[in-house]
C-alpha positions as MATLAB code, in Angstrom:
seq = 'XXXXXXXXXXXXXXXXXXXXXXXXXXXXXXXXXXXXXXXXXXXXXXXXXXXXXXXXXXXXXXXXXXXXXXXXXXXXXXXXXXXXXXXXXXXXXXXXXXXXXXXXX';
ca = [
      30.564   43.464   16.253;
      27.887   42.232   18.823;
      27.142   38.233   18.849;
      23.681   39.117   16.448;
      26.080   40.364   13.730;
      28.367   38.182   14.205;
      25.613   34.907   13.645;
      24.293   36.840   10.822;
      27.368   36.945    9.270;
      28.402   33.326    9.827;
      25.418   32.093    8.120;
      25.474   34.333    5.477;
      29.192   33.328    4.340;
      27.859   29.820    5.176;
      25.317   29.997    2.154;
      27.948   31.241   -0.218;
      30.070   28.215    0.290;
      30.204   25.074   -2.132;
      28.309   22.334   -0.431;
      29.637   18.710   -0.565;
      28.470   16.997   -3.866;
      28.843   13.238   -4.590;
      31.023   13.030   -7.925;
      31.253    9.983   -9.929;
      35.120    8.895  -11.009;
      35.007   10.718  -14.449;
      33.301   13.906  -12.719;
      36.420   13.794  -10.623;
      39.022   13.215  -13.296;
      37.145   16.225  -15.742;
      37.923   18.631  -12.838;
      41.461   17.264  -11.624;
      42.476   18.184  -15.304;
      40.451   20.854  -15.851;
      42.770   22.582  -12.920;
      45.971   21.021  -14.596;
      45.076   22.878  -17.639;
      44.794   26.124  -15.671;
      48.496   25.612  -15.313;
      49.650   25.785  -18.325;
      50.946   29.604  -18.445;
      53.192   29.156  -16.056;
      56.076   29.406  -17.867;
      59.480   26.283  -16.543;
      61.890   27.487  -14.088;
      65.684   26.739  -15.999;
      68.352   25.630  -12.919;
      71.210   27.704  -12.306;
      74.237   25.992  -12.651;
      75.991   26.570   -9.750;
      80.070   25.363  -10.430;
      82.155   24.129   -7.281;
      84.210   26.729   -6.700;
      80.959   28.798   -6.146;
      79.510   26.505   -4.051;
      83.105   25.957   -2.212;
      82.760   29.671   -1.551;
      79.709   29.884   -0.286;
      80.115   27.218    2.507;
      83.355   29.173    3.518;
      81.135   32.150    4.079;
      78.840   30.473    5.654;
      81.215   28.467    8.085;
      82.678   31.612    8.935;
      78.879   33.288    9.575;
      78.262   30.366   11.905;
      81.359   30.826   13.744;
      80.530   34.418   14.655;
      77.588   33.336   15.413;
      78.273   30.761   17.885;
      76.326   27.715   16.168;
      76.229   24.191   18.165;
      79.393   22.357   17.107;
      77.506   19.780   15.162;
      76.455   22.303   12.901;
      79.611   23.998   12.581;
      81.085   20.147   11.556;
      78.175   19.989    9.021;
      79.281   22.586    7.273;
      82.822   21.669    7.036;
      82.233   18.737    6.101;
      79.918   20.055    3.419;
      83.048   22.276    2.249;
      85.353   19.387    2.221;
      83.038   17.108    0.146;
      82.407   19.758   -2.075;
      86.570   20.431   -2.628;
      86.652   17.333   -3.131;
      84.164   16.894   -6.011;
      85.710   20.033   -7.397;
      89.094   18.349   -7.359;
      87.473   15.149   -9.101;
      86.044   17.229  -11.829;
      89.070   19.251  -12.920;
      91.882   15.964  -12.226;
      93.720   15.228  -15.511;
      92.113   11.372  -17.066;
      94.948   10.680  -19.240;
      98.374   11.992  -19.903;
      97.342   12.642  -23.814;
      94.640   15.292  -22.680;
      97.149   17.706  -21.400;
      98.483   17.410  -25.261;
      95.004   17.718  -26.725;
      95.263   14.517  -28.787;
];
């Protein structure tokens, strides 16, 4: 494309832009929810529950990917401590709260 076409071109997709406009506050607001509305099929994204022993699991693998892989040592402690955190919170979930629950009173 010589530098001709290439001007030619460049004001051509220049006149097919939007130019600035001056909008008053409620012009503004009118087409901030005008887009909102364009949202609306979108349809909500439901979390997966992940339990602890999944995510216990997962950092194991992952430690042990790191480790092959010959990750800086910091990052290699992040992740174990990660996995040890997230024992532990699996341990806190599943620890007996009273004697009478093991006897389903």
């Amino acid at each position: 494309m010589s530098n001709t076409e290439t001007f030619q071109w460049a004001a051509v997709a220049d006149d097919s832009l939007p130019r600035n406009e001056t909008l008053t506050d409620d012009e503004i607001i009118r087409t901030v929810t005008a887009e909102d509305d364009d949202d609306d099929d979108v349809t909500p994204v439901i979390p997966i529950r992940i339990s602890h022993s999944e995510a216990v699991a997962a950092l194991i693998t992952s430690l042990h990917w790191a480790e092959q892989q010959n990750f800086e040592v910091h990052e290699i402690m992040l992740l174990r401590r990660l996995r040890v955190r997230t024992f532990e919170s699996k341990i806190g979930t599943t620890a007996q709260k009273r004697i009478t629950d093991v006897f389903g009173y």
